[in-house]
Every structure is written in C-alpha cells, then in structure tokens.
PDB file of C-alpha atoms and ligand atoms in Angstrom:
ATOM      1  CA  UNK Y 169     -10.929  -9.245  -9.267  1.00  0.00           C
ATOM      2  CA  UNK Y 170      -9.587  -6.738  -6.726  1.00  0.00           C
ATOM      3  CA  UNK Y 171      -7.727  -8.140  -3.736  1.00  0.00           C
ATOM      4  CA  UNK Y 172      -8.182  -7.341  -0.058  1.00  0.00           C
ATOM      5  CA  UNK Y 173      -5.037  -6.545   1.931  1.00  0.00           C
ATOM      6  CA  UNK Y 174      -5.309  -6.355   5.709  1.00  0.00           C
ATOM      7  CA  UNK Y 175      -3.039  -3.739   7.319  1.00  0.00           C
ATOM      8  CA  UNK Y 176      -1.284  -5.642  10.102  1.00  0.00           C
ATOM      9  CA  UNK Y 177      -0.892  -2.564  12.291  1.00  0.00           C
ATOM     10  CA  UNK Y 178       0.191  -4.347  15.467  1.00  0.00           C
ATOM     11  CA  UNK Y 179       3.361  -4.105  17.527  1.00  0.00           C
ATOM     12  CA  UNK Y 180       4.797  -7.593  17.778  1.00  0.00           C
ATOM     13  CA  UNK Y 181       5.406 -10.716  15.744  1.00  0.00           C
ATOM     14  CA  UNK Y 182       3.348 -12.790  18.194  1.00  0.00           C
ATOM     15  CA  UNK Y 183       0.374 -10.486  17.821  1.00  0.00           C
ATOM     16  CA  UNK Y 184       0.771 -10.413  14.032  1.00  0.00           C
ATOM     17  CA  UNK Y 185       0.766 -14.211  13.797  1.00  0.00           C
ATOM     18  CA  UNK Y 186      -2.194 -14.481  16.169  1.00  0.00           C
ATOM     19  CA  UNK Y 187      -4.227 -11.960  14.139  1.00  0.00           C
ATOM     20  CA  UNK Y 188      -3.453 -13.661  10.816  1.00  0.00           C
ATOM     21  CA  UNK Y 189      -4.530 -17.022  12.256  1.00  0.00           C
ATOM     22  CA  UNK Y 190      -7.671 -15.477  13.724  1.00  0.00           C
ATOM     23  CA  UNK Y 191      -8.712 -13.960  10.366  1.00  0.00           C
ATOM     24  CA  UNK Y 192      -8.007 -17.289   8.702  1.00  0.00           C
ATOM     25  CA  UNK Y 193      -8.474 -18.468   5.140  1.00  0.00           C
ATOM     26  CA  UNK Y 194     -10.572 -15.562   3.852  1.00  0.00           C
ATOM     27  CA  UNK Y 195      -7.611 -13.164   3.640  1.00  0.00           C
ATOM     28  CA  UNK Y 196      -4.407 -14.055   1.836  1.00  0.00           C
ATOM     29  CA  UNK Y 197      -2.621 -10.680   1.722  1.00  0.00           C
ATOM     30  CA  UNK Y 198      -1.195  -8.604   4.605  1.00  0.00           C
ATOM     31  CA  UNK Y 199       0.486  -5.226   4.815  1.00  0.00           C
ATOM     32  CA  UNK Y 200       3.486  -4.904   7.121  1.00  0.00           C
ATOM     33  CA  UNK Y 201       4.356  -1.267   7.712  1.00  0.00           C
ATOM     34  CA  UNK Y 202       6.911   0.814   9.529  1.00  0.00           C
ATOM     35  CA  UNK Y 203       5.659   0.186  13.060  1.00  0.00           C
ATOM     36  CA  UNK Y 204       5.738  -3.598  12.918  1.00  0.00           C
ATOM     37  CA  UNK Y 205       8.797  -3.871  10.670  1.00  0.00           C
ATOM     38  CA  UNK Y 206      10.861  -1.518  12.820  1.00  0.00           C
ATOM     39  CA  UNK Y 207       9.962  -3.580  15.889  1.00  0.00           C
ATOM     40  CA  UNK Y 208      10.444  -7.062  14.459  1.00  0.00           C
ATOM     41  CA  UNK Y 209      12.365  -6.846  11.170  1.00  0.00           C
ATOM     42  CA  UNK Y 210      12.458  -9.591   8.538  1.00  0.00           C
ATOM     43  CA  UNK Y 211      11.376 -12.239  11.065  1.00  0.00           C
ATOM     44  CA  UNK Y 212       7.826 -10.957  11.017  1.00  0.00           C
ATOM     45  CA  UNK Y 213       7.759 -11.084   7.213  1.00  0.00           C
ATOM     46  CA  UNK Y 214       8.965 -14.698   7.341  1.00  0.00           C
ATOM     47  CA  UNK Y 215       6.436 -15.594  10.041  1.00  0.00           C
ATOM     48  CA  UNK Y 216       3.473 -14.279   8.031  1.00  0.00           C
ATOM     49  CA  UNK Y 217       4.782 -15.844   4.814  1.00  0.00           C
ATOM     50  CA  UNK Y 218       5.108 -19.164   6.649  1.00  0.00           C
ATOM     51  CA  UNK Y 219       1.348 -18.984   7.205  1.00  0.00           C
ATOM     52  CA  UNK Y 220       0.982 -18.983   3.400  1.00  0.00           C
ATOM     53  CA  UNK Y 221       0.188 -15.286   3.045  1.00  0.00           C
ATOM     54  CA  UNK Y 222       1.329 -12.668   0.534  1.00  0.00           C
ATOM     55  CA  UNK Y 223       3.155  -9.609   1.868  1.00  0.00           C
ATOM     56  CA  UNK Y 224       2.877  -5.918   1.081  1.00  0.00           C
ATOM     57  CA  UNK Y 225       6.009  -4.430   2.695  1.00  0.00           C
ATOM     58  CA  UNK Y 226       5.071  -0.777   3.108  1.00  0.00           C
ATOM     59  CA  UNK Y 227       8.302   0.990   4.059  1.00  0.00           C
ATOM     60  CA  UNK Y 228       8.028   3.887   1.576  1.00  0.00           C
ATOM     61  CA  UNK Y 229      11.659   4.104   0.486  1.00  0.00           C
ATOM     62  CA  UNK Y 230      13.044   7.533  -0.391  1.00  0.00           C
ATOM     63  CA  UNK Y 231      16.825   7.671  -0.707  1.00  0.00           C
ATOM     64  CA  UNK Y 232      19.568   7.825  -3.325  1.00  0.00           C
ATOM     65  CA  UNK Y 233      19.001   5.356  -6.191  1.00  0.00           C
ATOM     66  CA  UNK Y 234      21.739   2.932  -5.116  1.00  0.00           C
ATOM     67  CA  UNK Y 235      20.373   2.620  -1.588  1.00  0.00           C
ATOM     68  CA  UNK Y 236      16.808   2.131  -2.801  1.00  0.00           C
ATOM     69  CA  UNK Y 237      17.997  -0.441  -5.353  1.00  0.00           C
ATOM     70  CA  UNK Y 238      19.675  -2.442  -2.587  1.00  0.00           C
ATOM     71  CA  UNK Y 239      16.729  -2.148  -0.229  1.00  0.00           C
ATOM     72  CA  UNK Y 240      14.390  -3.430  -2.960  1.00  0.00           C
ATOM     73  CA  UNK Y 241      16.763  -6.366  -3.542  1.00  0.00           C
ATOM     74  CA  UNK Y 242      16.600  -7.163   0.176  1.00  0.00           C
ATOM     75  CA  UNK Y 243      12.804  -7.127  -0.032  1.00  0.00           C
ATOM     76  CA  UNK Y 244      12.911  -9.349  -3.107  1.00  0.00           C
ATOM     77  CA  UNK Y 245      15.076 -11.856  -1.239  1.00  0.00           C
ATOM     78  CA  UNK Y 246      12.486 -11.911   1.550  1.00  0.00           C
ATOM     79  CA  UNK Y 247       9.901 -12.846  -1.067  1.00  0.00           C
ATOM     80  CA  UNK Y 248       7.555  -9.916  -0.568  1.00  0.00           C
ATOM     81  CA  UNK Y 249       4.907  -9.235  -3.220  1.00  0.00           C
ATOM     82  CA  UNK Y 250       4.458  -5.453  -3.033  1.00  0.00           C
ATOM     83  CA  UNK Y 251       6.821  -2.690  -1.858  1.00  0.00           C
ATOM     84  CA  UNK Y 252       6.476   1.097  -1.682  1.00  0.00           C
ATOM     85  CA  UNK Y 253       8.677   4.034  -2.633  1.00  0.00           C
ATOM     86  CA  UNK Y 254       8.058   7.798  -2.709  1.00  0.00           C
ATOM     87  CA  UNK Y 255       7.598   9.097  -6.262  1.00  0.00           C
ATOM     88  CA  UNK Y 256       9.227  12.387  -5.231  1.00  0.00           C
ATOM     89  CA  UNK Y 257      12.554  10.489  -5.126  1.00  0.00           C
ATOM     90  CA  UNK Y 258      12.554  11.151  -8.863  1.00  0.00           C
ATOM     91  CA  UNK Y 259      13.045   9.259 -12.108  1.00  0.00           C
ATOM     92  CA  UNK Y 260      16.426   7.689 -11.315  1.00  0.00           C
ATOM     93  CA  UNK Y 261      15.328   6.432  -7.902  1.00  0.00           C
ATOM     94  CA  UNK Y 262      12.061   4.978  -9.209  1.00  0.00           C
ATOM     95  CA  UNK Y 263      13.901   3.374 -12.133  1.00  0.00           C
ATOM     96  CA  UNK Y 264      16.495   1.875  -9.742  1.00  0.00           C
ATOM     97  CA  UNK Y 265      13.705   0.331  -7.664  1.00  0.00           C
ATOM     98  CA  UNK Y 266      11.935  -1.071 -10.724  1.00  0.00           C
ATOM     99  CA  UNK Y 267      15.147  -2.510 -12.180  1.00  0.00           C
ATOM    100  CA  UNK Y 268      16.130  -4.110  -8.863  1.00  0.00           C
ATOM    101  CA  UNK Y 269      12.701  -5.736  -8.586  1.00  0.00           C
ATOM    102  CA  UNK Y 270      12.846  -6.982 -12.188  1.00  0.00           C
ATOM    103  CA  UNK Y 271      15.922  -9.070 -11.349  1.00  0.00           C
ATOM    104  CA  UNK Y 272      13.627 -11.450  -9.448  1.00  0.00           C
ATOM    105  CA  UNK Y 273      11.877 -12.441 -12.686  1.00  0.00           C
ATOM    106  CA  UNK Y 274       8.511 -14.086 -12.147  1.00  0.00           C
ATOM    107  CA  UNK Y 275       8.886 -13.576  -8.366  1.00  0.00           C
ATOM    108  CA  UNK Y 276       9.603  -9.844  -8.714  1.00  0.00           C
ATOM    109  CA  UNK Y 277       7.973  -7.672  -6.066  1.00  0.00           C
ATOM    110  CA  UNK Y 278       5.716  -5.031  -7.613  1.00  0.00           C
ATOM    111  CA  UNK Y 279       6.834  -1.465  -6.937  1.00  0.00           C
ATOM    112  CA  UNK Y 280       4.169   0.991  -5.836  1.00  0.00           C
ATOM    113  CA  UNK Y 281       4.770   4.716  -5.667  1.00  0.00           C
ATOM    114  CA  UNK Y 282       3.311   7.095  -3.122  1.00  0.00           C
ATOM    115  CA  UNK Y 283       2.424  10.279  -5.026  1.00  0.00           C
ATOM    116  CA  UNK Y 284       1.731  12.718  -2.184  1.00  0.00           C
ATOM    117  CA  UNK Y 285       1.071  11.709   1.398  1.00  0.00           C
ATOM    118  CA  UNK Y 286      -2.649  12.116   2.048  1.00  0.00           C
ATOM    119  CA  UNK Y 287      -1.738  13.923   5.265  1.00  0.00           C
ATOM    120  CA  UNK Y 288      -0.302  16.810   3.206  1.00  0.00           C
ATOM    121  CA  UNK Y 289      -2.340  19.792   2.040  1.00  0.00           C
ATOM    122  CA  UNK Y 290      -1.760  22.950   0.016  1.00  0.00           C
ATOM    123  CA  UNK Y 291       0.141  24.684   2.850  1.00  0.00           C
ATOM    124  CA  UNK Y 292       2.493  21.701   3.185  1.00  0.00           C
ATOM    125  CA  UNK Y 293       3.222  21.853  -0.553  1.00  0.00           C
ATOM    126  CA  UNK Y 294       4.163  25.521  -0.240  1.00  0.00           C
ATOM    127  CA  UNK Y 295       6.385  24.676   2.770  1.00  0.00           C
ATOM    128  CA  UNK Y 296       8.384  22.171   0.736  1.00  0.00           C
ATOM    129  CA  UNK Y 297       8.717  24.521  -2.213  1.00  0.00           C
ATOM    130  CA  UNK Y 298       6.013  23.113  -4.472  1.00  0.00           C
ATOM    131  CA  UNK Y 299       4.090  26.344  -4.859  1.00  0.00           C
ATOM    132  CA  UNK Y 300       1.522  26.964  -7.575  1.00  0.00           C
ATOM    133  CA  UNK Y 301       0.113  23.457  -7.651  1.00  0.00           C
ATOM    134  CA  UNK Y 302      -2.870  21.970  -5.893  1.00  0.00           C
ATOM    135  CA  UNK Y 303      -2.459  18.632  -4.100  1.00  0.00           C
ATOM    136  CA  UNK Y 304      -4.581  17.001  -6.848  1.00  0.00           C
ATOM    137  CA  UNK Y 305      -2.271  18.390  -9.545  1.00  0.00           C
ATOM    138  CA  UNK Y 306       0.780  17.221  -7.611  1.00  0.00           C
ATOM    139  CA  UNK Y 307      -0.741  13.726  -7.283  1.00  0.00           C
ATOM    140  CA  UNK Y 308      -1.389  13.508 -11.043  1.00  0.00           C
ATOM    141  CA  UNK Y 309       2.072  14.778 -11.902  1.00  0.00           C
ATOM    142  CA  UNK Y 310       3.816  12.356  -9.516  1.00  0.00           C
ATOM    143  CA  UNK Y 311       1.633   9.498 -10.765  1.00  0.00           C
ATOM    144  CA  UNK Y 312       2.670  10.116 -14.381  1.00  0.00           C
ATOM    145  CA  UNK Y 313       6.332  10.339 -13.368  1.00  0.00           C
ATOM    146  CA  UNK Y 314       6.146   7.126 -11.346  1.00  0.00           C
ATOM    147  CA  UNK Y 315       4.513   5.052 -14.070  1.00  0.00           C
ATOM    148  CA  UNK Y 316       6.770   6.477 -16.799  1.00  0.00           C
ATOM    149  CA  UNK Y 317       9.796   5.611 -14.641  1.00  0.00           C
ATOM    150  CA  UNK Y 318       8.808   1.970 -14.271  1.00  0.00           C
ATOM    151  CA  UNK Y 319       6.643   1.749 -11.152  1.00  0.00           C
ATOM    152  CA  UNK Y 320       4.016  -0.999 -11.343  1.00  0.00           C
ATOM    153  CA  UNK Y 321       1.406   1.031  -9.567  1.00  0.00           C
ATOM    154  CA  UNK Y 322       0.416   3.658  -7.079  1.00  0.00           C
ATOM    155  CA  UNK Y 323      -0.790   3.961  -3.550  1.00  0.00           C
ATOM    156  CA  UNK Y 324      -3.834   6.091  -4.082  1.00  0.00           C
ATOM    157  CA  UNK Y 325      -6.527   7.638  -1.926  1.00  0.00           C
ATOM    158  CA  UNK Y 326      -9.969   6.299  -2.792  1.00  0.00           C
ATOM    159  CA  UNK Y 327     -10.922   9.790  -3.936  1.00  0.00           C
ATOM    160  CA  UNK Y 328      -8.147   9.901  -6.531  1.00  0.00           C
ATOM    161  CA  UNK Y 329      -8.270   6.391  -7.891  1.00  0.00           C
ATOM    162  CA  UNK Y 330     -11.127   7.109 -10.314  1.00  0.00           C
ATOM    163  CA  UNK Y 331      -9.263   9.897 -12.123  1.00  0.00           C
ATOM    164  CA  UNK Y 332      -5.897   8.125 -12.052  1.00  0.00           C
ATOM    165  CA  UNK Y 333      -7.178   4.764 -13.256  1.00  0.00           C
ATOM    166  CA  UNK Y 334      -8.691   6.425 -16.335  1.00  0.00           C
ATOM    167  CA  UNK Y 335      -5.579   8.390 -17.240  1.00  0.00           C
ATOM    168  CA  UNK Y 336      -2.756   5.866 -16.695  1.00  0.00           C
ATOM    169  CA  UNK Y 337      -1.831   2.843 -18.748  1.00  0.00           C
ATOM    170  CA  UNK Y 338      -3.833  -0.346 -18.433  1.00  0.00           C
ATOM    171  CA  UNK Y 339      -2.367  -2.827 -15.975  1.00  0.00           C
ATOM    172  CA  UNK Y 340      -1.282  -0.142 -13.503  1.00  0.00           C
ATOM    173  CA  UNK Y 341      -1.960  -1.281  -9.934  1.00  0.00           C
ATOM    174  CA  UNK Y 342      -4.011   0.971  -7.668  1.00  0.00           C
ATOM    175  CA  UNK Y 343      -3.651   0.151  -4.009  1.00  0.00           C
ATOM    176  CA  UNK Y 344      -6.167   2.079  -1.981  1.00  0.00           C
ATOM    177  CA  UNK Y 345      -6.277   2.640   1.791  1.00  0.00           C
ATOM    178  CA  UNK Y 346      -8.938   4.756   3.480  1.00  0.00           C
ATOM    179  CA  UNK Y 347     -11.615   2.167   2.798  1.00  0.00           C
ATOM    180  CA  UNK Y 348     -14.561   1.941   5.182  1.00  0.00           C
ATOM    181  CA  UNK Y 349     -17.700  -0.189   4.911  1.00  0.00           C
ATOM    182  CA  UNK Y 350     -20.776   2.043   5.042  1.00  0.00           C
ATOM    183  CA  UNK Y 351     -21.478   1.453   8.748  1.00  0.00           C
ATOM    184  CA  UNK Y 352     -17.849   1.469  10.009  1.00  0.00           C
ATOM    185  CA  UNK Y 353     -16.056   3.909  12.321  1.00  0.00           C
ATOM    186  CA  UNK Y 354     -13.858   6.321  10.360  1.00  0.00           C
ATOM    187  CA  UNK Y 355     -11.119   6.474  13.020  1.00  0.00           C
ATOM    188  CA  UNK Y 356      -8.640   9.144  11.888  1.00  0.00           C
ATOM    189  CA  UNK Y 357      -9.462   8.641   8.185  1.00  0.00           C
ATOM    190  CA  UNK Y 358     -11.268  11.664   6.775  1.00  0.00           C
ATOM    191  CA  UNK Y 359     -11.618  10.997   3.051  1.00  0.00           C
ATOM    192  CA  UNK Y 360     -12.926   7.479   2.675  1.00  0.00           C
ATOM    193  CA  UNK Y 361     -14.811   5.298   0.213  1.00  0.00           C
ATOM    194  CA  UNK Y 362     -16.755   2.085   0.635  1.00  0.00           C
ATOM    195  CA  UNK Y 363     -15.182  -1.129  -0.659  1.00  0.00           C
ATOM    196  CA  UNK Y 364     -17.698  -1.280  -3.528  1.00  0.00           C
ATOM    197  CA  UNK Y 365     -17.004   2.295  -4.642  1.00  0.00           C
ATOM    198  CA  UNK Y 366     -13.232   1.817  -4.494  1.00  0.00           C
ATOM    199  CA  UNK Y 367     -13.487  -1.296  -6.675  1.00  0.00           C
ATOM    200  CA  UNK Y 368     -15.830   0.420  -9.141  1.00  0.00           C
ATOM    201  CA  UNK Y 369     -13.383   3.337  -9.398  1.00  0.00           C
ATOM    202  CA  UNK Y 370     -10.588   0.984 -10.441  1.00  0.00           C
ATOM    203  CA  UNK Y 371      -8.761   0.008  -7.235  1.00  0.00           C
ATOM    204  CA  UNK Y 372      -6.957  -3.295  -7.785  1.00  0.00           C
ATOM    205  CA  UNK Y 373      -6.126  -3.758  -4.093  1.00  0.00           C
ATOM    206  CA  UNK Y 374      -7.949  -2.400  -1.038  1.00  0.00           C
ATOM    207  CA  UNK Y 375      -6.002  -1.912   2.202  1.00  0.00           C
ATOM    208  CA  UNK Y 376      -8.198  -2.212   5.290  1.00  0.00           C
ATOM    209  CA  UNK Y 377      -6.957  -2.173   8.873  1.00  0.00           C
ATOM    210  CA  UNK Y 378      -9.129  -1.228  11.822  1.00  0.00           C
ATOM    211  CA  UNK Y 379     -12.530  -2.151  10.353  1.00  0.00           C
ATOM    212  CA  UNK Y 380     -11.233  -5.738  10.371  1.00  0.00           C
ATOM    213  CA  UNK Y 381      -8.693  -5.829  13.210  1.00  0.00           C
ATOM    214  CA  UNK Y 382     -10.974  -4.029  15.675  1.00  0.00           C
ATOM    215  CA  UNK Y 383     -14.156  -5.880  14.707  1.00  0.00           C
ATOM    216  CA  UNK Y 384     -15.688  -8.223  17.293  1.00  0.00           C
ATOM    217  CA  UNK Y 385     -15.352 -10.983  14.684  1.00  0.00           C
ATOM    218  CA  UNK Y 386     -12.454 -10.062  12.351  1.00  0.00           C
ATOM    219  CA  UNK Y 387     -12.975 -13.072  10.050  1.00  0.00           C
ATOM    220  CA  UNK Y 388     -16.639 -12.139   9.551  1.00  0.00           C
ATOM    221  CA  UNK Y 389     -15.735  -8.481   8.966  1.00  0.00           C
ATOM    222  CA  UNK Y 390     -13.207  -9.515   6.296  1.00  0.00           C
ATOM    223  CA  UNK Y 391     -15.742 -11.856   4.678  1.00  0.00           C
ATOM    224  CA  UNK Y 392     -18.327  -9.060   4.519  1.00  0.00           C
ATOM    225  CA  UNK Y 393     -15.863  -6.691   2.834  1.00  0.00           C
ATOM    226  CA  UNK Y 394     -14.871  -9.409   0.354  1.00  0.00           C
ATOM    227  CA  UNK Y 395     -18.533 -10.046  -0.452  1.00  0.00           C
ATOM    228  CA  UNK Y 396     -19.058  -6.310  -1.076  1.00  0.00           C
ATOM    229  CA  UNK Y 397     -15.980  -6.252  -3.345  1.00  0.00           C
ATOM    230  CA  UNK Y 398     -17.238  -9.230  -5.339  1.00  0.00           C
ATOM    231  CA  UNK Y 399     -20.665  -7.619  -5.656  1.00  0.00           C
ATOM    232  CA  UNK Y 400     -19.099  -4.535  -7.218  1.00  0.00           C
TER     233      UNK Y 400
HETATM  234  O1  C5P E 161      -6.972   1.104   9.939  1.00  0.00           O
HETATM  235  P1  C5P E 161      -7.026   1.672   8.545  1.00  0.00           P
HETATM  236  O2  C5P E 161      -7.971   0.910   7.640  1.00  0.00           O
HETATM  237  O3  C5P E 161      -7.250   3.153   8.511  1.00  0.00           O
HETATM  238  O4  C5P E 161      -5.559   1.383   7.984  1.00  0.00           O
HETATM  239  C1  C5P E 161      -5.132   1.865   6.740  1.00  0.00           C
HETATM  240  C2  C5P E 161      -3.695   1.516   6.523  1.00  0.00           C
HETATM  241  O5  C5P E 161      -3.262   2.141   5.329  1.00  0.00           O
HETATM  242  C3  C5P E 161      -2.747   1.981   7.631  1.00  0.00           C
HETATM  243  O6  C5P E 161      -1.693   1.027   7.721  1.00  0.00           O
HETATM  244  C4  C5P E 161      -2.246   3.307   7.118  1.00  0.00           C
HETATM  245  O7  C5P E 161      -0.972   3.624   7.596  1.00  0.00           O
HETATM  246  C5  C5P E 161      -2.201   3.043   5.611  1.00  0.00           C
HETATM  247  N1  C5P E 161      -2.282   4.246   4.785  1.00  0.00           N
HETATM  248  C6  C5P E 161      -3.333   5.147   4.838  1.00  0.00           C
HETATM  249  N2  C5P E 161      -3.356   6.243   4.050  1.00  0.00           N
HETATM  250  C7  C5P E 161      -2.365   6.485   3.209  1.00  0.00           C
HETATM  251  C8  C5P E 161      -1.298   5.598   3.115  1.00  0.00           C
HETATM  252  C9  C5P E 161      -1.292   4.480   3.926  1.00  0.00           C
HETATM  253  O8  C5P E 161      -4.262   4.937   5.611  1.00  0.00           O
HETATM  254  N3  C5P E 161      -2.420   7.545   2.433  1.00  0.00           N
END
C-alpha cells in the first residue's frame, strides 16, 4: 500500500504543529523541507515526531562524502524516516549516505536520491556540461547510479515513475510529488498525475502539499486522496 506524505510547506514550528493537528489521524507522514527546516531547525522535526508522525527530511544533500555521511548521521539521530540527496554527487557520496544510514539498523532512515530537478530542462543540462543527453536519459542514468550505489529509492516525477519502477530492482522506493486530484488547482506544478495514476505507475509514496494544506477542509481533502490511493 502506497503512503501519503503531506508536504509541510509552512514557515514556523507553531504553524507546522497546528496544521498537523488539524489534519489529524488520517495522515501519519510529513515532509519537512528547506524552508521550514532553515527557519526552525531540529526543533520542528522533534515537534512533529512528538505528535506521533513519521518524517521525510527533504534537504537534498550534495557535498563531499564525509560531510554528507555526517549530515545523514545527524538526521538518523533525529529519528527521521526518509532523507534526500542529489544523485549527481556521485557514487562515493551516495554510498557514504547509505552507509551512514545503515548504522541505525532497524531505525535507519531510507535514503532517496534526486535524479534531475524537475525544474531543469535540456538547456539547463547543456549549461552544466551534460550535453548530448535528454532530461529523460539523464534521469534514467542517475537513477541507475543511485540505486547501484546504495540509495533506497528515488524522488521521481509522476511522469517518470512508470518507466523507472519497471527498470529498477524490486523494493526500490518511488516518492512522487506533483500529484493533483483530478479537480485540483495545479499551482506552479506543470507535469502532474492523479493519486490513482501515480499509485498504478508504481509510486510507493505520494507527496502532496497545497491540495491538502490549502483545502477548506484539509482533513477531508487528505481522506479523499487516501481513498483514491486505496481504490487504485
Ligand atoms: O504543494 P505541492 O503539492 O505542489 O507540493 C509538492 C512538494 O514536493 C513541495 O514541497 C515541493 O517542493 C516538492 N517537490 C516537487 N517537485 C520536485 C521535488 C520536490 O514538487 N521535483
């Protein structure tokens, strides 16, 4: 069964706690990203964990292997469940993250790799010196590298998850943002899938922010998405 993760894209710990309480029992997994973590630090992770929730700490590490290893250990000590790194950090960096996580045994955070930011297109690839490859080819290549180097899974656009989930080893996690129920506002997301389609394509975790946080009744919005996921 795929899990729903709500992106806690708010600015303060107080607001984060209030939103988690408002959404209630239906959702047990929250994503804390750069905006909230940079404002509030580990305290916000502890506050959401104290409400009994699982944490996806989405800080997308990309640094030398030793620094990433230590950052992953810090996340493991906080008790987070999922963490992100950039696959373009290379084999040694990905391996360092995976090994650091493994030290936590049964409580090890799962390491997810970002293959290529979905905001980047062909021209951006040329700018950074990756000429002669389409974004889709770059995604597949980075995905293979990440999984072969020990990553537990990938952050994947809903339009890529179908291809990736068929070509990578069983048990790989596919965490998919850009999910919009059929009648929802797209916001700034351009390439989206419905919850049911994302699940059918192999997403193990769906990340949803505004369709829940901005709904008149966030708990009901979350429940509707969960029902659609179960139906798939
Ligand atoms: O509000 P919305 O549902 O668009 O939120 C999606 C979340 O997933 C945001 O926190 C966004 O930063 C994150 N994300 C994304 N696309 C990616 C990677 C992360 O939308 N490629």
